[in-house]
JSON list of C-alpha atoms in Angstrom, two decimals:
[
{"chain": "A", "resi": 183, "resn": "UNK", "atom": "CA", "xyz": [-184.33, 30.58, 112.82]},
{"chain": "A", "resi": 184, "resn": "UNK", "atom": "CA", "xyz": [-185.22, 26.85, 112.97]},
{"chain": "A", "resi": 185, "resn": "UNK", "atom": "CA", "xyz": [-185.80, 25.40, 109.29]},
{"chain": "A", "resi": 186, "resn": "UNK", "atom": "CA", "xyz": [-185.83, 21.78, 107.61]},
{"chain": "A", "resi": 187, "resn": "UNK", "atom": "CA", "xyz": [-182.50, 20.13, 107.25]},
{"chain": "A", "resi": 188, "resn": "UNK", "atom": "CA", "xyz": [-183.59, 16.72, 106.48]},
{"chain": "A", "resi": 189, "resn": "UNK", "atom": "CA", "xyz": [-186.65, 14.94, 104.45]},
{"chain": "A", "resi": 190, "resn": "UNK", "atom": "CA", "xyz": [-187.19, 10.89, 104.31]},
{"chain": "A", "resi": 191, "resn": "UNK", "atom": "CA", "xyz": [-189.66, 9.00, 102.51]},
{"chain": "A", "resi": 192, "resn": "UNK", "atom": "CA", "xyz": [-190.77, 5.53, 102.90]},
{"chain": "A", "resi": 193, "resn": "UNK", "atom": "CA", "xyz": [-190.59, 3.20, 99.85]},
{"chain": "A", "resi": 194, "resn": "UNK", "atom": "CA", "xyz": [-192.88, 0.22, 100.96]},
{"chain": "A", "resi": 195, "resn": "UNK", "atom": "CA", "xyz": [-195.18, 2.38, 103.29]},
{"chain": "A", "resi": 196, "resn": "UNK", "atom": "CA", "xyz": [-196.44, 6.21, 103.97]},
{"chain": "A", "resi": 197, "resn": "UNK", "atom": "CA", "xyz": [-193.37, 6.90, 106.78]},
{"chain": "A", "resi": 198, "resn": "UNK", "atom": "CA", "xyz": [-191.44, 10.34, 106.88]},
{"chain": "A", "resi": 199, "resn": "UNK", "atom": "CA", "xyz": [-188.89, 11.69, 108.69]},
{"chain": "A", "resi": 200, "resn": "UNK", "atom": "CA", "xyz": [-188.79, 15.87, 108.99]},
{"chain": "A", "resi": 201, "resn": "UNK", "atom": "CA", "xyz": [-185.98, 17.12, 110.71]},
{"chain": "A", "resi": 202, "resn": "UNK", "atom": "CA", "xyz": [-185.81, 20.89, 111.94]},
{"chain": "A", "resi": 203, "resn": "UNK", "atom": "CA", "xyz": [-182.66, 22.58, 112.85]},
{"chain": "A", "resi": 204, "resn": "UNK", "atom": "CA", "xyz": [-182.47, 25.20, 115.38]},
{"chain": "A", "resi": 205, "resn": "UNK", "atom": "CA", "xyz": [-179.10, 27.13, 114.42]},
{"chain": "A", "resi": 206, "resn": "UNK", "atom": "CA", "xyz": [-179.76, 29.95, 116.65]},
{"chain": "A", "resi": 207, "resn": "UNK", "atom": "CA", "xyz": [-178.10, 29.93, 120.52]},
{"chain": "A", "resi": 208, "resn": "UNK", "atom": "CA", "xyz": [-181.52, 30.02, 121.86]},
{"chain": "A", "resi": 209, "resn": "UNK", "atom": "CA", "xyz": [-184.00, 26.86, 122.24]},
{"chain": "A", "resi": 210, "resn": "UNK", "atom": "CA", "xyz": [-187.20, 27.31, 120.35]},
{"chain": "A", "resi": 211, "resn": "UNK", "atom": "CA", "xyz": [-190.68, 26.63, 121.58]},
{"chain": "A", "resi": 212, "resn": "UNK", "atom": "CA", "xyz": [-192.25, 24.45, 118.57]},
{"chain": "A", "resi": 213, "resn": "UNK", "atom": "CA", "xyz": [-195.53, 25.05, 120.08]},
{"chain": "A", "resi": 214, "resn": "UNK", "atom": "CA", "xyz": [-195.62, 28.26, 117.75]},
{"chain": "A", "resi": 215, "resn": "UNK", "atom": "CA", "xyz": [-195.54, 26.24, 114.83]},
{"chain": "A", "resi": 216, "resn": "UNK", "atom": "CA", "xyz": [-197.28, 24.07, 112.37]},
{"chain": "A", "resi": 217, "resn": "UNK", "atom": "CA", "xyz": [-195.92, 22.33, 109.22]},
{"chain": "A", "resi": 218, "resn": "UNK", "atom": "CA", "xyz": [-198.88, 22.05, 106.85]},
{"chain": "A", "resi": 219, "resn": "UNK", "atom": "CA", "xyz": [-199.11, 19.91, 103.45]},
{"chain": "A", "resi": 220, "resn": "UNK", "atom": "CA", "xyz": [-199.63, 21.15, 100.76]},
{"chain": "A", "resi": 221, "resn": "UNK", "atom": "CA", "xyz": [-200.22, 18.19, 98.45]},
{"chain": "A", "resi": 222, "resn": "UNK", "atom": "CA", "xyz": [-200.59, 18.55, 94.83]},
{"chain": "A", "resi": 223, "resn": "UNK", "atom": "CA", "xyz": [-199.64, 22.23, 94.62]},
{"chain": "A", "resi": 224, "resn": "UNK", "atom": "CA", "xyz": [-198.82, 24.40, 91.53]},
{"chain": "A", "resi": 225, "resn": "UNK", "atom": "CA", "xyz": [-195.40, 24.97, 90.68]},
{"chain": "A", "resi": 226, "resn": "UNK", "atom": "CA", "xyz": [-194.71, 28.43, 91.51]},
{"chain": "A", "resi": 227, "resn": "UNK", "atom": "CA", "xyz": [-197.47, 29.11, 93.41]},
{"chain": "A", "resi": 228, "resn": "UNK", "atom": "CA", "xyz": [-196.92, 31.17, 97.21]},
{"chain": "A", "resi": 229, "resn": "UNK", "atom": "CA", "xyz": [-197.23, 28.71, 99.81]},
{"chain": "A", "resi": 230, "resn": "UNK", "atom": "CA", "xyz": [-200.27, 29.03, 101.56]},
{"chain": "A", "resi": 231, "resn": "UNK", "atom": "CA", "xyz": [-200.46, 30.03, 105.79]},
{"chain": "A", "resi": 232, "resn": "UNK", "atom": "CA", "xyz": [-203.35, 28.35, 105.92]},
{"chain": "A", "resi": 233, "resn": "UNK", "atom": "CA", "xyz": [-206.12, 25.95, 104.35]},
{"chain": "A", "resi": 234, "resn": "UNK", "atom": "CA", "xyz": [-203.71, 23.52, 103.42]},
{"chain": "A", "resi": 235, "resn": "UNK", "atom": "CA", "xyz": [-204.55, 20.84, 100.53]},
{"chain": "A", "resi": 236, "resn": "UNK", "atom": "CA", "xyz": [-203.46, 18.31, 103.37]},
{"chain": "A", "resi": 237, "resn": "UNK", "atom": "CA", "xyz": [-203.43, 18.22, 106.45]},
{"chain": "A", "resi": 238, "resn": "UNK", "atom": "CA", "xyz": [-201.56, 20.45, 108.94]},
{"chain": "A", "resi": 239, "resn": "UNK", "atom": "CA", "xyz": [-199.88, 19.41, 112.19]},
{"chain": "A", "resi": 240, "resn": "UNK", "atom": "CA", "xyz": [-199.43, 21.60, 115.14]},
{"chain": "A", "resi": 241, "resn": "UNK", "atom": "CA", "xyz": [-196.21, 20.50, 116.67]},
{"chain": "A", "resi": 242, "resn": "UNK", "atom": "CA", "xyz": [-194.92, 21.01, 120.51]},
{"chain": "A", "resi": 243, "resn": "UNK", "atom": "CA", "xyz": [-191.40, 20.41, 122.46]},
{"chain": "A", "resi": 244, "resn": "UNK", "atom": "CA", "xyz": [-188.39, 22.62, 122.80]},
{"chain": "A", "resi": 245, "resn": "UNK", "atom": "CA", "xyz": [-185.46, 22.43, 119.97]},
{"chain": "A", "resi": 246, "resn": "UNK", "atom": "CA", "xyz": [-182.27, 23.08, 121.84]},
{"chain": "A", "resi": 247, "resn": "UNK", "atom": "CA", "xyz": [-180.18, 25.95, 120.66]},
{"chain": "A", "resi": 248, "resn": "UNK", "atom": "CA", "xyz": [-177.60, 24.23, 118.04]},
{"chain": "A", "resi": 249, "resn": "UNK", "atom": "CA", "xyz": [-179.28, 21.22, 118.03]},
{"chain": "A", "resi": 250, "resn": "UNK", "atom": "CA", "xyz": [-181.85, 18.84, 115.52]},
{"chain": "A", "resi": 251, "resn": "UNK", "atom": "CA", "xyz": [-185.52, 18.17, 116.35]},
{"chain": "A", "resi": 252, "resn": "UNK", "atom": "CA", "xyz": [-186.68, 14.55, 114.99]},
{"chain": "A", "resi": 253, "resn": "UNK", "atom": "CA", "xyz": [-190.18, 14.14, 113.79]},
{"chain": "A", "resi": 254, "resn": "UNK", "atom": "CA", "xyz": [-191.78, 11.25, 112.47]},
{"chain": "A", "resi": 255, "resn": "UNK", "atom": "CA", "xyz": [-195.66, 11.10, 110.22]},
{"chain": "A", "resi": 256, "resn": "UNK", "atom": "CA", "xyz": [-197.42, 8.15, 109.06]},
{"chain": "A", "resi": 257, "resn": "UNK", "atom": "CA", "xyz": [-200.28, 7.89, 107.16]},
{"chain": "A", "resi": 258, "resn": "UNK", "atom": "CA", "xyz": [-202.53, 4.87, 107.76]},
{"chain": "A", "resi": 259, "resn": "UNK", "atom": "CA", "xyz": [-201.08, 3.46, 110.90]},
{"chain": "A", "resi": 260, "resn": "UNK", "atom": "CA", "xyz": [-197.80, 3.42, 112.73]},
{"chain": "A", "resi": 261, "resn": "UNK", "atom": "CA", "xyz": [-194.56, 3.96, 111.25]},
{"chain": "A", "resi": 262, "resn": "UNK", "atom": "CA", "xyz": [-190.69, 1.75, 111.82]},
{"chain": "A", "resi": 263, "resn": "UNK", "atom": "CA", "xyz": [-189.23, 2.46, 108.70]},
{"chain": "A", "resi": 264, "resn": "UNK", "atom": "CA", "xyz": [-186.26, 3.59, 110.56]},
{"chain": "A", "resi": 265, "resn": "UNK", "atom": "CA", "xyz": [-186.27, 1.69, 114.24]},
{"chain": "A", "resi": 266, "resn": "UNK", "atom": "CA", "xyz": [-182.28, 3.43, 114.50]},
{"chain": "A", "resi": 267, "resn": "UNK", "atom": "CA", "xyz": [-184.08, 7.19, 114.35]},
{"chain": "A", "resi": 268, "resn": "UNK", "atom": "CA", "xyz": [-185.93, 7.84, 117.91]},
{"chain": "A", "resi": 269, "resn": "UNK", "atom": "CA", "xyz": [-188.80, 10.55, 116.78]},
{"chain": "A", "resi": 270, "resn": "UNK", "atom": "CA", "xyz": [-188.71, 13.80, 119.22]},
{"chain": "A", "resi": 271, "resn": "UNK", "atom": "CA", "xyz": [-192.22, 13.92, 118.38]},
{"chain": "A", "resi": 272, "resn": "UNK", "atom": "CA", "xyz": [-194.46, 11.12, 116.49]},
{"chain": "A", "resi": 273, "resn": "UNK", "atom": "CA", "xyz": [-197.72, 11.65, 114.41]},
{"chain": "A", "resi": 274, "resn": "UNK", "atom": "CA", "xyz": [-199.72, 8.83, 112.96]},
{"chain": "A", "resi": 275, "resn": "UNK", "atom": "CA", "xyz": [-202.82, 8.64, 110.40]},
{"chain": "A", "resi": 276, "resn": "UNK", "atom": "CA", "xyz": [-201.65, 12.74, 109.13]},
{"chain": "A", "resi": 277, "resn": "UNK", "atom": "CA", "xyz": [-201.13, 13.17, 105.27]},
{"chain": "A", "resi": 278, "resn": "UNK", "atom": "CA", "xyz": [-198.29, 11.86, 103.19]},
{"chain": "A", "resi": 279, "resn": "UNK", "atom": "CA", "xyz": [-196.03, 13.09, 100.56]},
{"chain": "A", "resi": 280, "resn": "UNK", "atom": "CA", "xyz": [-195.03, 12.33, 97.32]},
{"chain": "A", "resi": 281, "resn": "UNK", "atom": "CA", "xyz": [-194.97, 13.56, 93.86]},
{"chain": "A", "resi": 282, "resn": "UNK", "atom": "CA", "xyz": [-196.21, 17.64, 93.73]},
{"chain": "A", "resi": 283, "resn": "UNK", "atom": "CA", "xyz": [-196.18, 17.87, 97.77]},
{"chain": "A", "resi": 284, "resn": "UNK", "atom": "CA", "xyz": [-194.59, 20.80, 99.45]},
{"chain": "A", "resi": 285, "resn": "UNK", "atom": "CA", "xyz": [-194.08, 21.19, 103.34]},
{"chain": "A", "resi": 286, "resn": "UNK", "atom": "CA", "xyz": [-194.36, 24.49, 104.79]},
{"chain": "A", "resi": 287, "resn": "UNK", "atom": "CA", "xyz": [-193.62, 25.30, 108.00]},
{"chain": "A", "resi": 288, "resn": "UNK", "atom": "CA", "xyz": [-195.29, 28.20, 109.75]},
{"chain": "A", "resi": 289, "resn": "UNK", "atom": "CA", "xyz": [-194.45, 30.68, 112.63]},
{"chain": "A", "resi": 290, "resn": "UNK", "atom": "CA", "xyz": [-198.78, 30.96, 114.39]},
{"chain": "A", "resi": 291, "resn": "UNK", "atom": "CA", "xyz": [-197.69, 34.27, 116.23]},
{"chain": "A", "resi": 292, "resn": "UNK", "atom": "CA", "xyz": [-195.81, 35.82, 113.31]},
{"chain": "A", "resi": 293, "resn": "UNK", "atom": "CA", "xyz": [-197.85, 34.64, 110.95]},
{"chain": "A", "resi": 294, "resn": "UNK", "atom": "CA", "xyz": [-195.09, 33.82, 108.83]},
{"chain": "A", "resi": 295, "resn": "UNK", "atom": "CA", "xyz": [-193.93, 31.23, 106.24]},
{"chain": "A", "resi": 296, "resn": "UNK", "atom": "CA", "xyz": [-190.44, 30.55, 107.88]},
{"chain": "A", "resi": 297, "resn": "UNK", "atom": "CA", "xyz": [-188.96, 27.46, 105.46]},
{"chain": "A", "resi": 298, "resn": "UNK", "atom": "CA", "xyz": [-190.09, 25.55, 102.89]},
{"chain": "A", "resi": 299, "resn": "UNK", "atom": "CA", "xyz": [-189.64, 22.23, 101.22]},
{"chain": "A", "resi": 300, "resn": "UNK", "atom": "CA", "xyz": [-191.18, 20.56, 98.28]},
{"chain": "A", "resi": 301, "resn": "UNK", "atom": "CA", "xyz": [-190.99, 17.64, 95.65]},
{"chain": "A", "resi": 302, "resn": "UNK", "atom": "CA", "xyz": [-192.40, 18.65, 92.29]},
{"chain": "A", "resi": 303, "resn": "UNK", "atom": "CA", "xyz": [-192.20, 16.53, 89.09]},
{"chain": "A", "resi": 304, "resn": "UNK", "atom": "CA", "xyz": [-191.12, 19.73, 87.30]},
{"chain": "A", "resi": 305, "resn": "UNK", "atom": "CA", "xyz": [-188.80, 20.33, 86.02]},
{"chain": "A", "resi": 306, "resn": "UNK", "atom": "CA", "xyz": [-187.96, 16.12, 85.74]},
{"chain": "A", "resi": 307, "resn": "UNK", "atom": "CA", "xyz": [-186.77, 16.44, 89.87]},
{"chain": "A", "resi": 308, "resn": "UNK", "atom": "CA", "xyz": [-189.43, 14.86, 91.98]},
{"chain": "A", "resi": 309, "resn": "UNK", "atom": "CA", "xyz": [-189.60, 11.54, 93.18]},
{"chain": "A", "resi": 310, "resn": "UNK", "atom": "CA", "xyz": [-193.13, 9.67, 94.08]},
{"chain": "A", "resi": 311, "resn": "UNK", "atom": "CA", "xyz": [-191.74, 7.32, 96.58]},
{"chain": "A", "resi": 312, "resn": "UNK", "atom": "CA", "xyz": [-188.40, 6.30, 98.69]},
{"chain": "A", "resi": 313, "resn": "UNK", "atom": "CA", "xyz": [-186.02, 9.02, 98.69]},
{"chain": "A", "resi": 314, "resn": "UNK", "atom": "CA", "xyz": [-184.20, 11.65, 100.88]},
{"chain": "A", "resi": 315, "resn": "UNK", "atom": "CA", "xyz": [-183.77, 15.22, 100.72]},
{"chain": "A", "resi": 316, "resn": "UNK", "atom": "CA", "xyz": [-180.31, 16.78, 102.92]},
{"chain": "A", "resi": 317, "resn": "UNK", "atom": "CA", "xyz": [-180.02, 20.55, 103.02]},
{"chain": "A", "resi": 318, "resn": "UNK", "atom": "CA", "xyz": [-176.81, 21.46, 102.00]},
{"chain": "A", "resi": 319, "resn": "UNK", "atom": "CA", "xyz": [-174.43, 23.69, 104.95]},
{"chain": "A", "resi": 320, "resn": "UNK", "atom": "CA", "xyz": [-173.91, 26.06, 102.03]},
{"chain": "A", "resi": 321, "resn": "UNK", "atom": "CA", "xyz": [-177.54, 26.68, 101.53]},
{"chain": "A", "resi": 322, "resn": "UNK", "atom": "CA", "xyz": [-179.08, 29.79, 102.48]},
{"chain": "A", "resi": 323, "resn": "UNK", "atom": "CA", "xyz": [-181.71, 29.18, 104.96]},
{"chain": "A", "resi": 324, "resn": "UNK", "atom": "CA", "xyz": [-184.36, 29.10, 106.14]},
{"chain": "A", "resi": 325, "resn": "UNK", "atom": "CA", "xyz": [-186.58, 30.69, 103.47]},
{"chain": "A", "resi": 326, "resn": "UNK", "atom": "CA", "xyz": [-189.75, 30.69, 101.65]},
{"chain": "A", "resi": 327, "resn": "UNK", "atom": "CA", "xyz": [-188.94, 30.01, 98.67]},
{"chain": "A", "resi": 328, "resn": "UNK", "atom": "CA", "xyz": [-187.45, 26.60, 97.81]},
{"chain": "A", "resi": 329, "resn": "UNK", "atom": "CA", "xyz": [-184.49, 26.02, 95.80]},
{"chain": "A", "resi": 330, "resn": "UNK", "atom": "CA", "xyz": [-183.38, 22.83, 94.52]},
{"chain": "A", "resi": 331, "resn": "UNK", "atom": "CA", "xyz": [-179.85, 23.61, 94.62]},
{"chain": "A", "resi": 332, "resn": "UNK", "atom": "CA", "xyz": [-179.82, 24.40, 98.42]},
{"chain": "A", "resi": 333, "resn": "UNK", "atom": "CA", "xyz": [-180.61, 20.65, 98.78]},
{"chain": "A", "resi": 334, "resn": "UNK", "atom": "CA", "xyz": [-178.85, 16.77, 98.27]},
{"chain": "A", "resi": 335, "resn": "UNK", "atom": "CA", "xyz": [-181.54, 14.30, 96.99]},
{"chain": "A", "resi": 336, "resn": "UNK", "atom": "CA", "xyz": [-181.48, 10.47, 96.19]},
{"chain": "A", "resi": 337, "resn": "UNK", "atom": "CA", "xyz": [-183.70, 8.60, 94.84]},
{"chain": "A", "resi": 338, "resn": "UNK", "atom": "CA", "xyz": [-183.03, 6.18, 97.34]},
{"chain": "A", "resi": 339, "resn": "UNK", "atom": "CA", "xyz": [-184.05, 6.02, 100.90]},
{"chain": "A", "resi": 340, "resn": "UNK", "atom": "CA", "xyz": [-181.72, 5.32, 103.18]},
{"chain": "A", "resi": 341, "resn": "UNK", "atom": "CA", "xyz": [-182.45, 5.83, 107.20]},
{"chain": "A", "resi": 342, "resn": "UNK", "atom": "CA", "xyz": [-179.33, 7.85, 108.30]},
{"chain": "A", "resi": 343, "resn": "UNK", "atom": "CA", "xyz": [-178.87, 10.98, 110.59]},
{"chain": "A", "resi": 344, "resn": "UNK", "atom": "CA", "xyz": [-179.61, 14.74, 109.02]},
{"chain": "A", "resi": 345, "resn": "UNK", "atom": "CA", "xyz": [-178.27, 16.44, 111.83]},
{"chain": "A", "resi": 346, "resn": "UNK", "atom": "CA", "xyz": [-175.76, 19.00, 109.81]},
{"chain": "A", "resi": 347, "resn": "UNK", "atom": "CA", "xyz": [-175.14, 21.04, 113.67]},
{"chain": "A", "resi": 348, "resn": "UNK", "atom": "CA", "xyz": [-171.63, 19.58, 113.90]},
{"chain": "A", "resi": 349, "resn": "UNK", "atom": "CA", "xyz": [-171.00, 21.34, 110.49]},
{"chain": "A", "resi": 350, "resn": "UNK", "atom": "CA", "xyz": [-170.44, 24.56, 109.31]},
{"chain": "A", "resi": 351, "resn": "UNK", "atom": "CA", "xyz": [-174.07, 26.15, 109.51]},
{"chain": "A", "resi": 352, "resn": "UNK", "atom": "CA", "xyz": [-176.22, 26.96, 106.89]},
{"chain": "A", "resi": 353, "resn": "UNK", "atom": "CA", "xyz": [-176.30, 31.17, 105.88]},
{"chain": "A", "resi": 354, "resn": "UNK", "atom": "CA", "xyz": [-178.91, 32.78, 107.97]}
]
């Protein structure tokens, strides 16, 4: 089921780059799902489905079967952090994320958490500004609780491409 492969953070401004990854052989209608914000959340807590600490966006489009899904969010104006990344979909003045943030996104009609991402400060891990998270093709995925091993980080931001479909997949 479709899931977040790729996370970039701005280091000068509040630009992000999400990418999902559809690794089933079916396209997916993204009009069923929202990835909310949960900024500043408590380590360990169950990610909310609802009444996010940020704001949510309700995203639209098709992913492809097999194929990467490109979205970009600003905060306070428009975003061309990365002019070489062409956004599948674009959202400007939505929340931001740093230090204690967590991503969720959510299936509306299931009513289900279907992946996870987040950046805490415990335990040492999280980064406030300028870096990338890559899910790793051996990580088990997509799933609602995050795990810090099932990911690559750097602390510093680089604008390259996530897309991990030419790879061996992820477990489902």
């Amino acid at each position: 089921d479709l899931m977040f492969t790729g996370i970039y953070d701005d280091f000068i401004s509040s630009c992000h780059y999400f990418e999902l990854f559809n690794p089933t052989g079916v396209d997916i209608d993204l009009s069923n799902y929202t990835i909310g914000f949960d900024n500043n959340f408590v380590l360990g807590s169950t990610p909310p489905t609802s009444g996010f600490s940020g704001l949510s966006i309700n995203l639209s489009g098709i992913v492809a079967a097999e194929s990467t899904f490109m979205i970009r969010v600003s905060f306070g104006g428009p975003c061309n952090s990365c002019p070489t990344i062409v956004p599948d979909l674009s959202f400007e003045n939505n929340s931001g994320i740093n230090f204690d943030d967590r991503l969720v996104l959510f299936n509306n009609v299931t009513s289900v958490v279907k992946d996870v991402w987040q950046n805490h400060t415990t335990p040492g891990i999280g980064f406030d500004k300028g870096y990338i998270f890559k899910r790793k093709v051996t990580a088990t995925a997509p799933t609602s609780l995050f795990n810090l091993a099932d990911w690559d980080y750097n602390a510093t931001e680089d604008c390259f491409g996530f897309a991990i479909s030419s790879t061996v997949l992820p477990n489902i």
